[in-house]
Each structure stands twice: as structure tokens, then as C-alpha cells.
Amino acid sequence: MNINEHFKELKENYLFATVGAKFAAYQKAHPERKVIKLSIGDVTRPLAPVVIEAMHRAVDDMAHRETFKGYGPDQTCYGYDVLLDSIRNSYARKGVSLGADEIFISDGAKSDCGNILDLFSADNTVLVPDPVYPVYLDTNLMAGRRILFADANASNGFLPLPDDGVRADIIYICSPNNPTGAAYNREQLKLWVDYANRMGAVILYDAAYEYFVTDPALARSIFEVEGARTCAIELCSYSKTAGFTGVRCGYTVVPRELVRGGMRLNRMWARRQSTKFNGVSYITQMGAAAVFTEEGERQIAENLGYYRNNARIISECLDGLGIWYTGGKNSPYIWLKCPGGMESWAFFDYLLENANVVGTPGSGFGRNGEGYFRLTAFGTEENTREACRRIAALLQS
Ligand code: PLP
């Protein structure tokens, strides 16, 4: 029996485990202190009322023989028309026209991020940014692919651009970025699209945070960029857009024009999904379909506005302290330079012990993250304000 030896190349997932262990140890030693976590990547606001109502109606449908649903429609890889139509409408508002057969409903962007790799040979070279959302790295390490890093750093605003000297087959772009919060504009994305088309590469574009973009110069979909339909796949999620982290729903767009090795990736993905996946529950899909209705968009805008306000509170605190950061404006993440030249973990300990605030050390996301630190806007406003007050008091003293 041969097992997949590549699993030995994976690093222990020490980042969030260590953050959690240090937090727990500190809280145990100091039970009277209220430690505030600005490290979480999970949402804290409840689902929008339109979503809840749609899910309740869908539950009732399941109770009657006439409206009961079993497996979803197989012509669309189990996506219901009402959901596909609402996604198409949301793209139309971005000026992007999509066919229903180009949208694949899934249980979230993380699964698709890993699953999409079934379409590509293990001997492809992969280009991931450093720092990176660890899923891009680990899913490829598991398959034994060669990995190259595109350096994201202060000198490029944590937005690396393509280099024709680098040959890559699969390129990961996450914008707005986790962990750095930096987001590409259309001109920058056009450089990546042209590079991918020249190289015959495929871009895996992670748009999980697109709904945080407010600056009209920034792209919300790679398909806003000319030429993307022949080189890109887009991974989307209701998790951060509409608070679906616990409900689980996402969608992946594979354009019909995307052809590599003489094969249409759209058809390959349809084949892969219908073989290894049986769709997202009807109840979940009906809840998701309510998100991009007029009323749904109005309601999620309230939740997004709440998190944006937290991001503004953190940004203003850092502005006041003269601390350099990216993100915070079109993103729920704020990526800051640790003050006084501190290393990421040293700053983590310093903040935990002296301000009772927990963040995420940048070094956990890659070599270029050393000396940086991630704070998130997904907490409550009250905690965010209090954390900022403590951080300001500590760093001003
Ligand atoms: N992509 C990025 C960049 C993320 O940060 C996350 C979650 O934190 C995901 C994908 C996962 O999204 P989902 O909840 O849809 O699996």
C-alpha cells in the first residue's frame, strides 16, 4: 500500500492553533481580563431576514409531496434556476454577461479551491502569492505540484504583478486579498490576464471578498477584464458576502471559452462535479437566491456596512498612530507593519499581554509576512472600538 507521501511536506497547521493556544493559556492565567479577538476570519452578524424567510419557505416546500425536492437538476450540476438567475443578475450589474451553464453551485469557495485542481496535471507549476491564504499552498503540496511564490511586499503594495521570466501554469489571485486586504485595479488585473493568455496558464481568481469593494476603480470580478474568459476561473462565496460561513454555499464560474490541452475546462468541471458531488441542499440554495434580490442586496449592505465601519475604526486608529497598513478600505482585513520593527509573534505577545487584544501574526501566512500583523473587521463594533482604544493607549505610551 502506497500512501500519498506529499502529505509529509505539509507544515503543521500551527498558525491558528498557536494563536488559539496562546489565547487560551493567557485567559486561563488571567480569567478576570476580557481579551478581545480581532483575529477571527469568521462573521459575527446573523443572516439577513430575506434569507431566513426564503429558507423557511424552502423547509415548508420539503414538507409537501407536491413541492418536495430530491436531488437538484442534473443539467446544471444541481443548481436551481432561481439561484443561477440571481447570480447572473449580480454579474450583469458588474457589466459581465454569463451563461447559466458557466456557473456551478457548491458548498463554498474552499472546497472548490481544492477540487478544481482535479482538472490539472500534477506536473504543472503553480504560482501563489507570498503571503498567501494557506489553502492554495496546501492543496497543491498534497498533489505534489511545484510551487513558485510571487513576492507581495511593501514596495509593491502587497500586489505582485506578473514577470515574464517566470513560467507558471496555474496562477492564484485573491482580490481583495486574504490576508493583506490589498485589492487589484482593472489595469493591474489586465496585466495578469495578458500574461496568463501569453503563457497558456490558468488564473484561479478568488473573489470571496468582492462585496467589500467600494472603490469603482477596483475590479469585483476578473471577468470585468477583457481577455479573462480565455484564461480564468472565478471562485465565489456567500460566506463573507452574506454570512453563510455556517450555511455553506458558493459558486465557481468556468467560462466556455477556456480551453487547455484541447479540452474545454467548463465541460471537464461539469463532468467532475457530476461524478464527485451531489449538489447543495435546496434549502440552502433558496436562501442564497434571496441574497442578490433587490431587498437581499439592501439587507446584506447593512451587514457589510457594519463590518466596513469596524474596518474604518481600525484604520483610523492606525492612521492616528502613524502605522503603515494595507487593506481596511475595500476589505475586511487590515494588514499592518508591526511597530518598532517587532517580529510578528513578538507583536502578537506584546498586544496580548499589554492590551489583551489578539490578532494574527503575518509570518504565519508566508516568509513575506514576517514583521506584519493581520486584524479583522468581523468582530462587534463595541469590541473593535475597545480594542482600538487599548492599542492606541499602549502604543502611545
Ligand atoms: N477564499 C478565501 C480567500 C478565504 O479567506 C476564505 C475563508 O476565509 C475562503 C475562500 C473560504 O470560503 P468558503 O467559506 O466559501 O469556503
Coordinates of C-alpha atoms and ligand atoms in Angstrom, one line a residue:
M1 CA 0.0 0.0 0.0
N2 CA 1.4 3.4 -1.0
I3 CA 0.0 6.4 0.7
N4 CA 0.3 10.0 -0.6
E5 CA 3.8 10.8 0.6
H6 CA 3.2 14.5 -0.2
F7 CA 1.2 14.9 3.0
K8 CA 4.6 14.8 4.7
E9 CA 5.5 18.1 3.0
L10 CA 2.7 19.9 4.7
K11 CA 3.6 22.1 7.7
E12 CA 1.7 21.5 10.9
N13 CA -1.2 24.0 10.8
Y14 CA 0.3 25.8 13.6
L15 CA -0.8 29.3 12.9
F16 CA -4.4 29.4 14.2
A17 CA -3.7 26.5 16.6
T18 CA -0.9 28.5 18.2
V19 CA -3.0 31.7 18.2
G20 CA -5.8 29.7 20.0
A21 CA -3.4 28.0 22.4
K22 CA -1.7 31.3 23.4
F23 CA -5.1 33.0 23.8
A24 CA -6.4 30.1 26.0
A25 CA -3.3 30.0 28.2
Y26 CA -3.4 33.7 28.7
Q27 CA -7.1 33.7 29.5
K28 CA -6.7 30.8 32.0
A29 CA -3.9 32.6 33.8
H30 CA -5.9 35.9 33.8
P31 CA -9.6 34.9 33.9
E32 CA -10.6 38.4 35.1
R33 CA -9.3 40.1 31.9
K34 CA -11.5 40.5 28.8
V35 CA -9.4 39.5 25.9
I36 CA -10.7 40.8 22.5
K37 CA -10.1 38.7 19.4
L38 CA -9.6 40.7 16.2
S39 CA -8.0 37.5 14.7
I40 CA -11.2 35.8 13.5
G41 CA -11.9 35.4 9.9
D42 CA -15.5 34.3 10.7
V43 CA -18.5 36.6 10.5
T44 CA -20.5 37.6 13.6
R45 CA -23.7 39.1 12.2
P46 CA -26.7 36.9 11.7
L47 CA -28.2 36.1 8.3
A48 CA -30.3 38.7 6.6
P49 CA -34.1 38.4 7.2
V50 CA -34.8 37.7 3.5
V51 CA -32.5 34.7 3.6
I52 CA -34.2 33.4 6.7
E53 CA -37.6 33.8 5.2
A54 CA -36.6 32.1 1.9
M55 CA -35.1 29.2 3.9
H56 CA -38.2 28.8 6.0
R57 CA -40.3 28.7 2.8
A58 CA -38.0 26.1 1.4
V59 CA -38.3 24.0 4.5
D60 CA -42.1 24.1 4.1
D61 CA -41.7 23.0 0.4
M62 CA -39.9 19.9 1.7
A63 CA -43.0 19.1 3.8
H64 CA -45.4 18.5 0.9
R65 CA -45.4 15.9 -1.8
E66 CA -46.2 18.5 -4.5
T67 CA -43.2 20.8 -3.6
F68 CA -40.8 18.3 -2.1
K69 CA -37.3 18.3 -3.8
G70 CA -34.8 15.4 -4.0
Y71 CA -31.6 15.7 -5.9
G72 CA -31.2 19.1 -7.8
P73 CA -31.5 19.4 -11.6
D74 CA -28.6 17.5 -13.1
Q75 CA -28.4 19.5 -16.4
T76 CA -27.0 22.4 -14.3
C77 CA -24.9 20.3 -11.9
Y78 CA -27.7 20.6 -9.3
G79 CA -28.0 24.4 -9.3
Y80 CA -31.7 25.7 -9.3
D81 CA -32.6 28.2 -12.0
V82 CA -33.7 30.8 -9.4
L83 CA -30.3 30.8 -7.9
L84 CA -28.4 30.7 -11.2
D85 CA -30.6 33.6 -12.4
S86 CA -29.9 35.7 -9.4
I87 CA -26.1 35.1 -9.8
R88 CA -26.3 36.0 -13.4
N89 CA -28.1 39.2 -12.5
S90 CA -25.5 40.1 -9.9
Y91 CA -22.8 39.7 -12.6
A92 CA -24.9 41.7 -15.1
R93 CA -24.8 44.6 -12.6
K94 CA -20.9 44.4 -12.8
G95 CA -21.2 44.5 -16.6
V96 CA -20.5 40.8 -17.0
S97 CA -22.7 38.5 -19.0
L98 CA -22.6 34.8 -18.0
G99 CA -24.5 31.8 -19.2
A100 CA -26.3 29.6 -16.7
D101 CA -24.0 26.7 -17.8
E102 CA -20.9 28.7 -16.7
I103 CA -22.0 28.9 -13.1
F104 CA -21.5 25.9 -10.7
I105 CA -23.1 26.0 -7.3
S106 CA -21.0 24.5 -4.5
D107 CA -20.8 24.3 -0.7
G108 CA -18.2 27.1 -0.6
A109 CA -15.0 28.5 -2.2
K110 CA -12.7 26.5 0.0
S111 CA -13.9 23.1 -1.4
D112 CA -13.8 24.4 -5.0
C113 CA -10.4 25.8 -4.4
G114 CA -9.1 22.3 -3.7
N115 CA -11.5 20.4 -6.1
I116 CA -10.7 22.5 -9.1
L117 CA -7.2 21.0 -9.1
D118 CA -8.7 17.7 -10.4
L119 CA -8.7 19.4 -13.8
F120 CA -4.9 19.9 -13.9
S121 CA -2.0 17.6 -14.1
A122 CA 0.3 17.1 -11.1
D123 CA 3.3 18.2 -13.1
N124 CA 2.0 21.8 -13.5
T125 CA 3.9 24.7 -11.9
V126 CA 1.8 26.8 -9.6
L127 CA 2.3 30.5 -8.7
V128 CA 1.0 31.6 -5.4
P129 CA 1.4 35.0 -3.7
D130 CA 3.5 35.2 -0.5
P131 CA 1.9 35.9 2.0
V132 CA -0.9 33.5 1.0
Y133 CA -4.2 32.1 2.1
P134 CA -2.8 28.7 3.1
V135 CA -5.4 26.6 1.2
Y136 CA -3.7 27.5 -2.2
L137 CA -0.4 26.2 -1.0
D138 CA -1.5 23.1 0.9
T139 CA -3.9 21.8 -1.8
N140 CA -1.1 21.9 -4.3
L141 CA 1.5 20.4 -1.9
M142 CA -0.9 17.5 -1.3
A143 CA -0.8 16.8 -5.1
G144 CA 3.0 17.2 -5.3
R145 CA 2.9 20.2 -7.6
R146 CA 5.9 22.5 -8.0
I147 CA 5.2 25.8 -6.3
L148 CA 6.7 29.3 -7.0
F149 CA 6.0 32.4 -5.0
A150 CA 5.1 35.8 -6.2
D151 CA 6.6 38.2 -3.7
A152 CA 4.0 40.6 -2.2
N153 CA 5.6 43.3 -0.1
A154 CA 5.5 46.9 0.9
S155 CA 7.3 48.0 -2.2
N156 CA 4.6 46.6 -4.5
G157 CA 1.8 47.5 -2.1
F158 CA 1.3 43.7 -1.5
L159 CA 0.0 43.4 -5.1
P160 CA 2.6 41.5 -7.1
L161 CA 2.5 41.8 -10.9
P162 CA 3.5 39.2 -13.5
D163 CA 7.1 38.6 -14.5
D164 CA 7.6 37.2 -18.0
G165 CA 10.7 35.5 -16.7
V166 CA 8.5 33.2 -14.5
R167 CA 6.8 30.3 -16.2
A168 CA 3.7 29.2 -14.4
D169 CA 0.7 27.0 -15.4
I170 CA -1.7 27.8 -12.5
I171 CA -1.8 31.2 -11.0
Y172 CA -3.7 32.2 -7.8
I173 CA -5.0 35.7 -7.4
C174 CA -7.1 36.7 -4.4
S175 CA -8.5 40.2 -4.5
P176 CA -9.4 41.8 -2.1
N177 CA -6.7 39.7 -0.6
N178 CA -6.7 37.5 2.5
P179 CA -4.5 38.2 4.5
T180 CA -3.3 41.6 3.2
G181 CA -6.6 43.3 2.3
A182 CA -4.9 44.7 -0.8
A183 CA -7.0 44.8 -3.9
Y184 CA -6.1 45.0 -7.6
N185 CA -7.5 47.6 -10.0
R186 CA -8.6 46.6 -13.5
E187 CA -5.3 47.7 -15.2
Q188 CA -3.3 45.5 -12.8
L189 CA -5.6 42.6 -13.4
K190 CA -5.3 43.1 -17.2
L191 CA -1.5 42.6 -16.8
W192 CA -2.2 39.2 -15.2
V193 CA -4.8 38.3 -17.8
D194 CA -2.5 39.1 -20.7
Y195 CA 0.4 37.2 -19.0
A196 CA -1.8 34.1 -18.4
N197 CA -3.1 34.2 -22.0
R198 CA 0.5 34.5 -23.3
M199 CA 1.7 31.7 -21.1
G200 CA -1.3 29.4 -21.7
A201 CA -1.7 29.5 -17.9
V202 CA -5.0 29.4 -16.0
I203 CA -5.8 32.0 -13.3
L204 CA -7.7 30.8 -10.3
Y205 CA -9.3 34.1 -9.1
D206 CA -10.6 34.0 -5.6
A207 CA -13.3 36.7 -5.2
A208 CA -14.5 35.7 -1.7
Y209 CA -14.3 39.3 -0.6
E210 CA -15.6 41.1 -3.7
Y211 CA -18.6 42.5 -1.9
F212 CA -16.2 44.6 0.3
V213 CA -15.1 46.6 -2.7
T214 CA -16.5 50.1 -2.9
D215 CA -13.8 51.9 -5.0
P216 CA -15.1 51.9 -8.6
A217 CA -11.5 51.6 -9.9
L218 CA -11.2 48.2 -8.4
A219 CA -12.5 45.0 -10.1
R220 CA -15.1 42.8 -8.4
S221 CA -14.8 40.1 -10.9
I222 CA -11.9 39.1 -13.1
F223 CA -14.4 38.8 -15.9
E224 CA -14.7 42.6 -15.9
V225 CA -11.3 42.5 -17.6
E226 CA -11.0 41.8 -21.3
G227 CA -9.4 38.5 -22.2
A228 CA -10.3 36.8 -18.9
R229 CA -12.8 34.4 -20.5
T230 CA -9.9 32.6 -22.2
C231 CA -7.7 32.2 -19.1
A232 CA -9.6 32.5 -15.8
I233 CA -11.8 30.6 -13.4
E234 CA -13.5 32.6 -10.6
L235 CA -14.3 31.2 -7.1
C236 CA -17.0 33.0 -5.2
S237 CA -18.6 32.6 -1.8
Y238 CA -21.7 33.6 0.1
S239 CA -19.7 33.3 3.3
K240 CA -18.4 36.8 3.8
T241 CA -20.9 38.4 1.4
A242 CA -24.0 37.2 3.2
G243 CA -22.8 35.5 6.4
F244 CA -23.0 31.9 5.0
T245 CA -19.9 30.6 6.8
G246 CA -22.1 28.1 8.7
V247 CA -24.8 27.6 6.0
R248 CA -22.2 26.8 3.2
C249 CA -22.8 28.0 -0.3
G250 CA -20.5 29.3 -3.1
Y251 CA -20.2 29.2 -6.8
T252 CA -17.5 28.8 -9.4
V253 CA -17.5 30.4 -12.8
V254 CA -15.8 28.5 -15.6
P255 CA -16.2 30.2 -19.0
R256 CA -17.0 28.2 -22.1
E257 CA -14.0 29.7 -24.0
L258 CA -11.5 28.4 -21.5
V259 CA -9.7 25.6 -23.4
R260 CA -6.4 24.0 -22.5
G261 CA -4.8 20.9 -24.0
G262 CA -7.7 20.8 -26.5
M263 CA -10.2 20.3 -23.6
R264 CA -13.0 22.7 -22.6
L265 CA -12.5 23.2 -18.8
N266 CA -16.2 24.1 -18.4
R267 CA -17.2 20.6 -19.6
M268 CA -14.4 19.0 -17.6
W269 CA -15.6 20.7 -14.4
A270 CA -19.3 19.7 -15.2
R271 CA -18.0 16.1 -15.5
R272 CA -16.0 16.3 -12.3
Q273 CA -18.8 17.8 -10.3
S274 CA -21.5 15.4 -11.6
T275 CA -19.2 12.5 -10.7
K276 CA -17.9 13.5 -7.3
F277 CA -20.6 15.9 -5.9
N278 CA -24.4 15.7 -5.4
G279 CA -25.2 19.4 -5.1
V280 CA -26.0 21.9 -2.4
S281 CA -29.3 21.5 -0.5
Y282 CA -32.5 23.0 -1.9
I283 CA -33.0 25.0 1.4
T284 CA -29.5 26.5 1.2
Q285 CA -29.9 27.4 -2.5
M286 CA -33.2 29.1 -1.8
G287 CA -31.6 31.1 1.0
A288 CA -28.7 32.0 -1.3
A289 CA -31.1 33.0 -4.2
A290 CA -32.6 35.6 -1.8
V291 CA -29.2 37.4 -1.3
F292 CA -29.0 39.0 -4.8
T293 CA -32.6 40.2 -4.9
E294 CA -33.1 43.9 -4.6
E295 CA -34.2 43.6 -0.9
G296 CA -31.5 41.0 -0.3
E297 CA -28.8 43.3 -1.6
R298 CA -30.2 46.1 0.6
Q299 CA -30.1 43.9 3.7
I300 CA -26.6 42.5 3.2
A301 CA -25.4 46.0 2.5
E302 CA -26.3 46.8 6.1
N303 CA -24.2 43.9 7.4
L304 CA -21.3 44.8 5.1
G305 CA -21.6 48.4 6.2
Y306 CA -21.3 47.3 9.8
Y307 CA -18.0 45.4 9.1
R308 CA -16.8 48.3 6.9
N309 CA -17.3 50.6 9.8
N310 CA -15.2 48.4 12.0
A311 CA -12.5 48.4 9.3
R312 CA -12.7 52.2 9.3
I313 CA -12.4 52.3 13.1
I314 CA -9.2 50.2 13.0
S315 CA -7.8 52.2 10.0
E316 CA -8.3 55.5 11.8
C317 CA -6.7 54.1 14.9
L318 CA -3.6 53.1 12.8
D319 CA -3.6 56.4 10.9
G320 CA -3.6 58.2 14.3
L321 CA -0.6 56.1 15.4
G322 CA 1.3 56.6 12.1
I323 CA 1.3 52.8 11.5
W324 CA 1.7 51.6 7.8
Y325 CA -1.0 49.2 6.6
T326 CA -2.8 47.9 3.6
G327 CA -6.5 46.9 3.3
G328 CA -9.2 48.2 5.6
K329 CA -10.8 50.2 2.7
N330 CA -12.1 47.6 0.3
S331 CA -11.6 44.7 2.5
P332 CA -12.4 43.4 6.0
Y333 CA -8.7 42.8 6.7
I334 CA -6.1 45.3 7.9
W335 CA -2.5 44.2 7.3
L336 CA -0.2 46.4 9.4
K337 CA 3.5 46.8 9.8
C338 CA 4.4 45.8 13.4
P339 CA 5.5 49.0 15.2
G340 CA 9.1 49.4 16.3
G341 CA 10.4 46.8 13.8
M342 CA 8.9 44.0 16.0
E343 CA 8.6 40.5 14.5
S344 CA 5.1 39.2 14.0
W345 CA 5.0 36.8 17.0
A346 CA 6.7 39.3 19.3
F347 CA 4.0 41.8 18.5
F348 CA 1.3 39.2 19.0
D349 CA 2.6 38.5 22.5
Y350 CA 3.1 42.2 23.2
L351 CA -0.5 43.0 22.3
L352 CA -2.0 40.0 24.1
E353 CA -0.2 40.7 27.3
N354 CA -0.4 44.5 27.4
A355 CA -3.6 45.3 25.6
N356 CA -5.4 42.0 25.9
V357 CA -6.0 42.0 22.1
V358 CA -5.5 39.0 19.8
G359 CA -4.6 39.4 16.1
T360 CA -2.9 37.1 13.6
P361 CA 0.9 37.1 13.1
G362 CA 1.7 37.8 9.4
S363 CA 4.6 35.4 9.4
G364 CA 2.0 32.5 9.6
F365 CA 1.0 33.4 6.0
G366 CA 4.5 33.2 4.5
R367 CA 8.0 34.5 4.6
N368 CA 7.0 38.0 3.4
G369 CA 4.5 38.2 6.3
E370 CA 7.3 38.5 8.9
G371 CA 7.1 41.8 10.6
Y372 CA 3.4 42.2 9.7
F373 CA 0.1 41.6 11.5
R374 CA -3.5 41.0 10.5
L375 CA -6.5 42.4 12.2
T376 CA -10.1 41.7 11.1
A377 CA -13.2 43.8 10.9
F378 CA -15.5 40.8 11.6
G379 CA -15.9 41.5 15.4
T380 CA -18.6 43.5 17.1
E381 CA -18.3 47.3 16.9
E382 CA -18.1 47.5 20.7
N383 CA -15.1 45.2 20.8
T384 CA -13.5 46.8 17.8
R385 CA -13.7 50.2 19.4
E386 CA -12.4 48.9 22.8
A387 CA -9.6 47.0 21.1
C388 CA -8.5 50.1 19.2
R389 CA -8.7 52.3 22.4
R390 CA -6.4 49.8 24.1
I391 CA -4.0 49.5 21.2
A392 CA -3.8 53.3 20.9
A393 CA -3.2 53.7 24.7
L394 CA -0.5 51.1 24.6
L395 CA 1.4 52.3 21.6
Q396 CA 1.2 56.0 22.5
S397 CA 2.6 55.3 26.0
Ligands
PLP1 N1 -11.1 32.2 0.0 C1 -10.5 33.0 0.9 C2 -9.5 33.9 0.4 C3 -10.9 33.0 2.2 O1 -10.4 33.8 3.1 C4 -11.9 32.1 2.6 C5 -12.4 32.0 4.0 O2 -11.9 32.5 4.9 C6 -12.4 31.2 1.7 C7 -12.0 31.3 0.4 C8 -13.4 30.1 2.0 O3 -14.7 30.5 1.7 P1 -15.9 29.4 2.0 O4 -16.4 29.7 3.4 O5 -16.9 29.8 0.9 O6 -15.4 28.0 1.9

